[in-house]
mmCIF file of C-alpha atoms in Angstrom:
data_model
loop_
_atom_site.group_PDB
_atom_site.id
_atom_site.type_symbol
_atom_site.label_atom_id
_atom_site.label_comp_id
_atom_site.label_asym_id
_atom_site.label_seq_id
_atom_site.Cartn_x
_atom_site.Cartn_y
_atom_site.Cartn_z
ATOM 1 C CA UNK A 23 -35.059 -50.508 -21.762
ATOM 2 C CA UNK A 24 -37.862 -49.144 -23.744
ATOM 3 C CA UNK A 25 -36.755 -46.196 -26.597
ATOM 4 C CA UNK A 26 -37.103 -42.698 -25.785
ATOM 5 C CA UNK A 27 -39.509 -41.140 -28.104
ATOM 6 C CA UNK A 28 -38.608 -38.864 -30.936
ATOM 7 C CA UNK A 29 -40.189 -35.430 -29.590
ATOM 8 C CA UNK A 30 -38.086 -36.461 -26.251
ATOM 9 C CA UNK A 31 -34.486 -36.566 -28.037
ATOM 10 C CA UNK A 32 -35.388 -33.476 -30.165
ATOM 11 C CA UNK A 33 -35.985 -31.610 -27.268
ATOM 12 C CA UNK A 34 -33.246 -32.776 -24.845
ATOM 13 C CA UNK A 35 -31.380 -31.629 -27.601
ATOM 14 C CA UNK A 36 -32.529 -28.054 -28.005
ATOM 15 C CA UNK A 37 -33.773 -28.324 -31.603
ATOM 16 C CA UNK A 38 -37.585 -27.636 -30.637
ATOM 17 C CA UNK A 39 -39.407 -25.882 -27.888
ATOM 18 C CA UNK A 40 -41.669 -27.248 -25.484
ATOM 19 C CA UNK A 41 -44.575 -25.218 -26.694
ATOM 20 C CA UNK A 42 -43.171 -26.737 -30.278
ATOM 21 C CA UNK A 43 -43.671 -30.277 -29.474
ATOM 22 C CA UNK A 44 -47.138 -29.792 -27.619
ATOM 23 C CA UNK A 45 -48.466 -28.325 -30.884
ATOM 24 C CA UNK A 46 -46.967 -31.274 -32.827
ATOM 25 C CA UNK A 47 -48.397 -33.313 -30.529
ATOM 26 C CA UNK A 48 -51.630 -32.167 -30.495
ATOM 27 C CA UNK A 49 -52.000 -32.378 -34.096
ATOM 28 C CA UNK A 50 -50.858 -35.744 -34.211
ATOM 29 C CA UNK A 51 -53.982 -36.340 -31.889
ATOM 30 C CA UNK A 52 -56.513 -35.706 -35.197
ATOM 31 C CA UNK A 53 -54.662 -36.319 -38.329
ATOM 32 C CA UNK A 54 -52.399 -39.585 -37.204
ATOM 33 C CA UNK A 55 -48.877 -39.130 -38.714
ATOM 34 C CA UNK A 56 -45.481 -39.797 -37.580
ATOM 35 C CA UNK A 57 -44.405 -36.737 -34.677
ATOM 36 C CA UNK A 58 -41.369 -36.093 -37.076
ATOM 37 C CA UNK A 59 -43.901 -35.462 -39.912
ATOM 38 C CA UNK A 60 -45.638 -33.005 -38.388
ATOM 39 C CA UNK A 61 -43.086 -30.942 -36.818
ATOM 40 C CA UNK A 62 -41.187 -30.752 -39.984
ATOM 41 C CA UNK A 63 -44.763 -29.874 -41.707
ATOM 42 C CA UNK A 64 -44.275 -27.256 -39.236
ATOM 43 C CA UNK A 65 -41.212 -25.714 -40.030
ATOM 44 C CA UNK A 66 -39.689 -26.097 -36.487
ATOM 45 C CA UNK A 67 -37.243 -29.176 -37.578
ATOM 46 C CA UNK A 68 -35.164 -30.138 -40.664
ATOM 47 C CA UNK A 69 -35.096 -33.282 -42.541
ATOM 48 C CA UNK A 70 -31.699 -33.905 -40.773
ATOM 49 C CA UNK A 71 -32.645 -33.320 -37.329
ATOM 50 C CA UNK A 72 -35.891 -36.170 -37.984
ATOM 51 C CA UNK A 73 -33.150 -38.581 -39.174
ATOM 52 C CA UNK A 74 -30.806 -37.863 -36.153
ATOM 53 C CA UNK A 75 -33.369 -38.459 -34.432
ATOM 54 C CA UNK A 76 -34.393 -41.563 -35.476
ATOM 55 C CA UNK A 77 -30.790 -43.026 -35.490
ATOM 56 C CA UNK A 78 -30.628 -41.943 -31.600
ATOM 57 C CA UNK A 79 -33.602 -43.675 -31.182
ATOM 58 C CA UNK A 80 -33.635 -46.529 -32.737
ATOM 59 C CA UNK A 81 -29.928 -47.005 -33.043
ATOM 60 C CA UNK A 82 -30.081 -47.250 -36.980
ATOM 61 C CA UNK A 83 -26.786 -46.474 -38.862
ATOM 62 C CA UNK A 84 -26.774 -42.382 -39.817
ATOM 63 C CA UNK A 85 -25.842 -41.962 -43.136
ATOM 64 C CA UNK A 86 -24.867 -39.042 -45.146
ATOM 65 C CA UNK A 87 -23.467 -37.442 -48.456
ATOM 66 C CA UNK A 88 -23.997 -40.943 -50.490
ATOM 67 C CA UNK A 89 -25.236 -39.815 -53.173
ATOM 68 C CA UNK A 90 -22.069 -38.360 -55.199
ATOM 69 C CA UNK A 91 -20.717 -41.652 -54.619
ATOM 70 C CA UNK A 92 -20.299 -44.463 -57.391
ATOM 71 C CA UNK A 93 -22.530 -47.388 -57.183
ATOM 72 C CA UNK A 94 -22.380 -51.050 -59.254
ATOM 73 C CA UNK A 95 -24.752 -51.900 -61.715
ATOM 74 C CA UNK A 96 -25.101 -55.158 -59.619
ATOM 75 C CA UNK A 97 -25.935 -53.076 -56.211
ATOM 76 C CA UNK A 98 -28.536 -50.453 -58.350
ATOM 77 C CA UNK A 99 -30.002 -53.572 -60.277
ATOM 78 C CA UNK A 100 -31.608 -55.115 -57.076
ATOM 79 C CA UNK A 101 -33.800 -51.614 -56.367
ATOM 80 C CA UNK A 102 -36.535 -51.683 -58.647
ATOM 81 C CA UNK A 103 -36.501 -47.371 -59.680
ATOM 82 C CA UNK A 104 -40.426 -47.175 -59.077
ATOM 83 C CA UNK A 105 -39.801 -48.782 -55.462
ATOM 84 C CA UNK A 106 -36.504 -46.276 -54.763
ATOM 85 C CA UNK A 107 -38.607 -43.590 -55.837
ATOM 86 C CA UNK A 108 -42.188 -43.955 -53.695
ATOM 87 C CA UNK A 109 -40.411 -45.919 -50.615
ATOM 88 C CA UNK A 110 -37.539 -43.176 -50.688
ATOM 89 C CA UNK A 111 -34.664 -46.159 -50.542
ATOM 90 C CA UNK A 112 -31.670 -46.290 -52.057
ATOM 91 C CA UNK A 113 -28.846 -49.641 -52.241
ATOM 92 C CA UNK A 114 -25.817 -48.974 -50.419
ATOM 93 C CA UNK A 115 -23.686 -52.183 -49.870
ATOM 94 C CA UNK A 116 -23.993 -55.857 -50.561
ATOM 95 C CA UNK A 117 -21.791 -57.844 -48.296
ATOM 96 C CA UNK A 118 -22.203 -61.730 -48.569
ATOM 97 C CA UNK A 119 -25.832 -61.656 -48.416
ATOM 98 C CA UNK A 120 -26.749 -58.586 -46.411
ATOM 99 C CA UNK A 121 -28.219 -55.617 -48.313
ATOM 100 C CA UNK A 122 -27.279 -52.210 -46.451
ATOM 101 C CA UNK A 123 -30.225 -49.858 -46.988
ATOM 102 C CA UNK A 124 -30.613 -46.416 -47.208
ATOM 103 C CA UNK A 125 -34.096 -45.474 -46.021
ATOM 104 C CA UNK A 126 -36.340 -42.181 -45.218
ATOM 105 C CA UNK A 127 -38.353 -44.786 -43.060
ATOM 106 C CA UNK A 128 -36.095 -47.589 -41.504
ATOM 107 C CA UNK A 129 -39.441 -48.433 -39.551
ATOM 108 C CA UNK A 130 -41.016 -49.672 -42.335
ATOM 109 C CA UNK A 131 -40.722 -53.257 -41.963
ATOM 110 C CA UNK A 132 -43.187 -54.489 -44.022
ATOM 111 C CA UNK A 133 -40.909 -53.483 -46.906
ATOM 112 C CA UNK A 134 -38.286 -54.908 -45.710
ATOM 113 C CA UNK A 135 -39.778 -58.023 -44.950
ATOM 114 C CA UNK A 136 -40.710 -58.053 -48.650
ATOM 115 C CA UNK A 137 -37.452 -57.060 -50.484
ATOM 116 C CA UNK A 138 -35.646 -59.647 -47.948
ATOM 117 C CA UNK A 139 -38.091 -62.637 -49.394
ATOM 118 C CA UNK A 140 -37.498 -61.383 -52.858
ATOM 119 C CA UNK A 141 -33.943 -61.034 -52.799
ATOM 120 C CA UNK A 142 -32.789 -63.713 -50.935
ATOM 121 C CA UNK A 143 -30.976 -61.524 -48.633
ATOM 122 C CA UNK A 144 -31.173 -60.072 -45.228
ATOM 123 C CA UNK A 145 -31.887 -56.069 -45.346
ATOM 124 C CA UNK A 146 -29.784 -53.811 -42.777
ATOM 125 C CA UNK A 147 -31.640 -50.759 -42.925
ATOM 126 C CA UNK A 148 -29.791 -47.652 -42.393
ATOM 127 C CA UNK A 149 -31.272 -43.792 -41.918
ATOM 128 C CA UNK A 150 -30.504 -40.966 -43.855
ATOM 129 C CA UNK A 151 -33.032 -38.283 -45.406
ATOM 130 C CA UNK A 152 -35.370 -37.959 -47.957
ATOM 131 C CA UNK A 153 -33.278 -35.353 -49.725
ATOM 132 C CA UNK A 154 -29.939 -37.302 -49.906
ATOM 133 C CA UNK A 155 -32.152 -40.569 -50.506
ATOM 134 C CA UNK A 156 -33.823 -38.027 -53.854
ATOM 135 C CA UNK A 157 -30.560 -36.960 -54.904
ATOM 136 C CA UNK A 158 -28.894 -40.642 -54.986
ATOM 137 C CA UNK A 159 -31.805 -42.249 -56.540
ATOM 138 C CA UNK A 160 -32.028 -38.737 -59.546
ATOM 139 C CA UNK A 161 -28.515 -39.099 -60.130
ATOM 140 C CA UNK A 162 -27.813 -43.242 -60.497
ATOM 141 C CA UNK A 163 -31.347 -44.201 -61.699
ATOM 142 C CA UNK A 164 -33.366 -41.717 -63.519
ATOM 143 C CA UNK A 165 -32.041 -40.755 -66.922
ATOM 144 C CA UNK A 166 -30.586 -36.965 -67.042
ATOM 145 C CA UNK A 167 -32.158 -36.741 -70.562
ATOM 146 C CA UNK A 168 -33.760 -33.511 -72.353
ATOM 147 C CA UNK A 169 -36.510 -34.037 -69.694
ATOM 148 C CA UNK A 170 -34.125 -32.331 -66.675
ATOM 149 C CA UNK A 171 -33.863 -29.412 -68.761
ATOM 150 C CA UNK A 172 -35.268 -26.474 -67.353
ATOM 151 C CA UNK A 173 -36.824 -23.484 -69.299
ATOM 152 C CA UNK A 174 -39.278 -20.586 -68.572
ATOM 153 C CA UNK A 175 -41.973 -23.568 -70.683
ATOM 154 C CA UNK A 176 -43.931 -24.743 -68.296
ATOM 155 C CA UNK A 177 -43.818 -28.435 -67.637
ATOM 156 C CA UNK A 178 -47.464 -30.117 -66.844
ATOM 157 C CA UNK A 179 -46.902 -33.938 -65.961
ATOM 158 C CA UNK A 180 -50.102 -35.647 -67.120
ATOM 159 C CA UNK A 181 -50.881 -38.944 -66.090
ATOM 160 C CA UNK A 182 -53.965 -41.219 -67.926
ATOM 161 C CA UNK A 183 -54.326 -44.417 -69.139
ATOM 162 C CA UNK A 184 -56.404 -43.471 -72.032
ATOM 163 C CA UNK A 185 -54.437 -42.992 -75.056
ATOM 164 C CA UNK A 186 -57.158 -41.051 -77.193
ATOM 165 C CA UNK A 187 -58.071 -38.905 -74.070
ATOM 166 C CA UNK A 188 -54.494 -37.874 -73.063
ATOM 167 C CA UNK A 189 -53.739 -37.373 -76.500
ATOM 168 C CA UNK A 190 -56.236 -34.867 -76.743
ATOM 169 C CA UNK A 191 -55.258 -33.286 -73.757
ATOM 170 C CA UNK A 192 -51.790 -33.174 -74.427
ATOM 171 C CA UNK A 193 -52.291 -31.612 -77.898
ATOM 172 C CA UNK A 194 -54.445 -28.902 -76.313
ATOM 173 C CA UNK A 195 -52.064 -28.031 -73.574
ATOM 174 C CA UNK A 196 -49.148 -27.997 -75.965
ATOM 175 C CA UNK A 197 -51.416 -25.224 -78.223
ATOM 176 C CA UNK A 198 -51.514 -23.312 -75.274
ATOM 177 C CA UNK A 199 -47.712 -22.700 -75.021
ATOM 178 C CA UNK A 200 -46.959 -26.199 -72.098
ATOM 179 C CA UNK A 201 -45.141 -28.538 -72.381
ATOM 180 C CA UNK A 202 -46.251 -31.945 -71.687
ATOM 181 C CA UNK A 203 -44.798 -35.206 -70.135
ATOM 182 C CA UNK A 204 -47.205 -38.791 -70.591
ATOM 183 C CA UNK A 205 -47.605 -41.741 -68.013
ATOM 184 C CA UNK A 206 -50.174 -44.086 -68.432
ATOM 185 C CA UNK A 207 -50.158 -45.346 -64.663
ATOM 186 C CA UNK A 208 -49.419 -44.113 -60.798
ATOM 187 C CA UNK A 209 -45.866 -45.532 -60.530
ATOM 188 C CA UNK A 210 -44.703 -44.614 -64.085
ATOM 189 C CA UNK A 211 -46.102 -40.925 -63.002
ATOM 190 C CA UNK A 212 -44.421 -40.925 -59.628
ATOM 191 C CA UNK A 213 -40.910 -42.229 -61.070
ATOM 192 C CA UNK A 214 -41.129 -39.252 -63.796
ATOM 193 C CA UNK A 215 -42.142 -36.740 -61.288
ATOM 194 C CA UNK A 216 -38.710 -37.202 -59.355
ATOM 195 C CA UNK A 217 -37.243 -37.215 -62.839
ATOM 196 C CA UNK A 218 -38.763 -34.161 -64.337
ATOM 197 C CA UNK A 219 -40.239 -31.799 -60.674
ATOM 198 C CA UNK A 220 -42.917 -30.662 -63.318
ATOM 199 C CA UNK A 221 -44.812 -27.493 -62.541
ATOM 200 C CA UNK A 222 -47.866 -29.338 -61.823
ATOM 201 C CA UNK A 223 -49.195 -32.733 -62.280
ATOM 202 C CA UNK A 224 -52.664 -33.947 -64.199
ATOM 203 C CA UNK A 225 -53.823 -37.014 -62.991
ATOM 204 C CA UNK A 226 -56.665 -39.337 -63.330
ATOM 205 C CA UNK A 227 -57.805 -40.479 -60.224
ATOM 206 C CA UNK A 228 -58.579 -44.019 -61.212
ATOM 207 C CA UNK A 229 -55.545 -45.461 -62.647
ATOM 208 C CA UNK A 230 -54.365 -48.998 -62.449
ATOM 209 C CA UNK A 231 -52.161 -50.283 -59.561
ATOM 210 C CA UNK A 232 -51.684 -47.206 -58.057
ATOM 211 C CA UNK A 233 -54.784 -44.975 -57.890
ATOM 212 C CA UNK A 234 -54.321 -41.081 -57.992
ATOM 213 C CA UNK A 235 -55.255 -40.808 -54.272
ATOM 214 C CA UNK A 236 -52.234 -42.846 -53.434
ATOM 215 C CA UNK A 237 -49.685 -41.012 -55.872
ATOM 216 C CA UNK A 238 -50.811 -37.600 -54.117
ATOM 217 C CA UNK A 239 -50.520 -39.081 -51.224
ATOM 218 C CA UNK A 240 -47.146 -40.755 -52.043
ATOM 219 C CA UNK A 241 -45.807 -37.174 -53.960
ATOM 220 C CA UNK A 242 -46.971 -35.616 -51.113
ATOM 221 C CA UNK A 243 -45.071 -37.192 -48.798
ATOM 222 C CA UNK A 244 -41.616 -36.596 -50.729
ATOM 223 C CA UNK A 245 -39.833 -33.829 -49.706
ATOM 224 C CA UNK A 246 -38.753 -33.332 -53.439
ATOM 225 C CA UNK A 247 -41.977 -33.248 -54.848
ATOM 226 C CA UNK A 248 -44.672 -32.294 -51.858
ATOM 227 C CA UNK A 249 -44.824 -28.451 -53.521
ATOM 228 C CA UNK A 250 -45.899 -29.523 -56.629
ATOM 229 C CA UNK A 251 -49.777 -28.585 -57.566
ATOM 230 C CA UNK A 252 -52.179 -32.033 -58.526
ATOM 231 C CA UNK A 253 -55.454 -31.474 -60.225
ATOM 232 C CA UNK A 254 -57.459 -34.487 -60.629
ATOM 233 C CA UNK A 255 -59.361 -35.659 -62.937
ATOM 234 C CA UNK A 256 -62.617 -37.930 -62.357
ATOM 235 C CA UNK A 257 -65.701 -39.286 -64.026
ATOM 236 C CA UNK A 258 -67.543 -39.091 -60.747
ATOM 237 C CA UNK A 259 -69.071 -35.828 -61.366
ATOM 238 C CA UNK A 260 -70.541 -35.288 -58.102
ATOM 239 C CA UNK A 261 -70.418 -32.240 -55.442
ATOM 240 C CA UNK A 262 -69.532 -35.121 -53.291
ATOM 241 C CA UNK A 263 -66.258 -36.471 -54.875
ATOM 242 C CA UNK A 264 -65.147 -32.657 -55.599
ATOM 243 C CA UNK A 265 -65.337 -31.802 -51.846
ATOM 244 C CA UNK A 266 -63.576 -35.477 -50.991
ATOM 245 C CA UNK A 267 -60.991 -34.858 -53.368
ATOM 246 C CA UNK A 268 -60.499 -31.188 -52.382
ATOM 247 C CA UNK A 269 -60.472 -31.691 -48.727
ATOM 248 C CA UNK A 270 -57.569 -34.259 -49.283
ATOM 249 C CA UNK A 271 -55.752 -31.684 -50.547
ATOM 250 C CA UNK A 272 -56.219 -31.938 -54.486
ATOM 251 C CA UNK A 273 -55.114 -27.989 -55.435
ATOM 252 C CA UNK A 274 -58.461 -28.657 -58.182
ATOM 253 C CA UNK A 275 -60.902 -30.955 -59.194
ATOM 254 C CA UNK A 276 -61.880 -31.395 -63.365
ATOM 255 C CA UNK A 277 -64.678 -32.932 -63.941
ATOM 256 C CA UNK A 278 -65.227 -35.768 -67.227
ATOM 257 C CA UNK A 279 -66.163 -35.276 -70.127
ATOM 258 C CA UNK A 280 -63.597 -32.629 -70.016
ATOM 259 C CA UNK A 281 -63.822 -29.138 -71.202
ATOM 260 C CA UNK A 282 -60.691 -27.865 -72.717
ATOM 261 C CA UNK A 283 -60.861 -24.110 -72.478
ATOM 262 C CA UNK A 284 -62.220 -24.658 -68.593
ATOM 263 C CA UNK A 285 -59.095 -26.890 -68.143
ATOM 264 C CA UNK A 286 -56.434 -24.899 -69.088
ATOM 265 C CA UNK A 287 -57.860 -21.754 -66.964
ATOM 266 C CA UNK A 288 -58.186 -24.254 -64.074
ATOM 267 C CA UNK A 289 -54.060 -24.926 -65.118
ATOM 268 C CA UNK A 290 -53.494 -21.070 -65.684
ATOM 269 C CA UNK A 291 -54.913 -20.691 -62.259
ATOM 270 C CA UNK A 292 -53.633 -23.711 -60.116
ATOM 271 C CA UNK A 293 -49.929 -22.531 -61.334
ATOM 272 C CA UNK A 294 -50.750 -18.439 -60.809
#
């Protein structure tokens, strides 16, 4: 019997409209994401009703209010941080040699095709939300160091693999009252985003591993995180790559070799 489809079980059950879902749907049509994406890019659904949803559909384990919950080092230590973080999935249970899995995405079965060959184990995914998901993997993986501490400062997350470069900018940022946070790659960058939620983010758009295109698109597509402003910064100083990177959604494109006074109004003006 073939699975009813999300926008079908949201609105048998009254959570969107008709007119809602044939929006969503024609959307979906031109920019290719998930139905539940779109109508909660939409404001018409919550992060819960998308994971209800899902477990309807798919008949995935719901689960909820995890995250206060105490966890073994030996259950955190097989969820590398940077994967928890930028696949939203958090450990919940080892028993014998079945991993239970909290995920934003228990579709994704590439992933866990991949953490099943690495691990040795088999992986039981199990739904809950990108927000309880966040707060699990903030409060039993990322260090609540002077970094969580919140002030009227600022905080500009810069990520560059150039040590004399983002020195430079980092010295001029912190003249001009910021504060500033280093990573020298995309997953670093992403797993001290979550940690930090600066007030915008500085990144390089060629970085190793994980390019800036894929950390905007992977902090935009965190629930935690999606708000935050990205300017990047590129070498490629073309009209071309500025409108590329803009119509991707970039909030501002710096060209290189940078100009600090022009940066920091671009900064002054991306967080206005």
């Amino acid at each position: 019997m073939p699975h009813k489809k999300m926008g079908e079980i949201l609105l048998e059950k009254k959570i969107i409209s008709q007119e809602n879902l044939d929006k969503a749907l024609e959307q979906q049509k031109r920019i290719k994401k998930p139905i539940g994406q779109i109508l909660e890019q939409m404001d018409v659904v919550l992060e819960e009703d998308i994971a209800q949803a899902l477990s309807t559909q798919f008949g995935f384990p719901l689960v909820k209010r995890f995250a206060q919950h105490k966890f073994s080092a030996e259950i955190l230590q097989l969820i590398d941080p940077e994967i928890a973080v930028s696949k939203l999935v958090f450990p919940l249970k080892l028993d014998k040699k079945t991993l239970y899995l909290a995920m934003a995405n228990p579709l994704d079965m590439t992933l866990q095709s991949d953490m099943s060959f690495k691990l040795g184990l088999r992986v039981s995914p199990c739904v809950s939300t990108p927000g309880e998901i966040t707060r699990a993997i903030r409060r039993h993986y990322l260090v609540k160091d002077q970094l969580l501490a919140k002030s009227a400062v600022k905080t500009i997350l810069l990520i560059n693999q150039y040590e004399l470069e983002a020195s430079t900018i980092e010295a001029a940022l912190q003249k001009e009252g910021f504060e500033v946070v280093r990573a020298a790659t995309g997953g670093e960058g992403l797993t001290l985003a979550a940690q930090i939620v600066p007030n915008l983010i500085l990144t390089e758009t060629v970085l190793p591993r994980m390019n800036g295109e894929q950390l905007y698109s992977s902090l935009k597509s965190n629930t935690m995180l999606f708000k935050i402003p990205i300017i990047a910064l590129s070498s490629k100083a073309t009209p071309e790559e500025e409108v590329r990177l803009l119509d991707m959604g970039f909030e501002d494109f710096v060209s290189k070799p940078l100009n600090m006074p022009r940066l920091v109004a671009r900064i002054r003006k991306a967080l206005r």
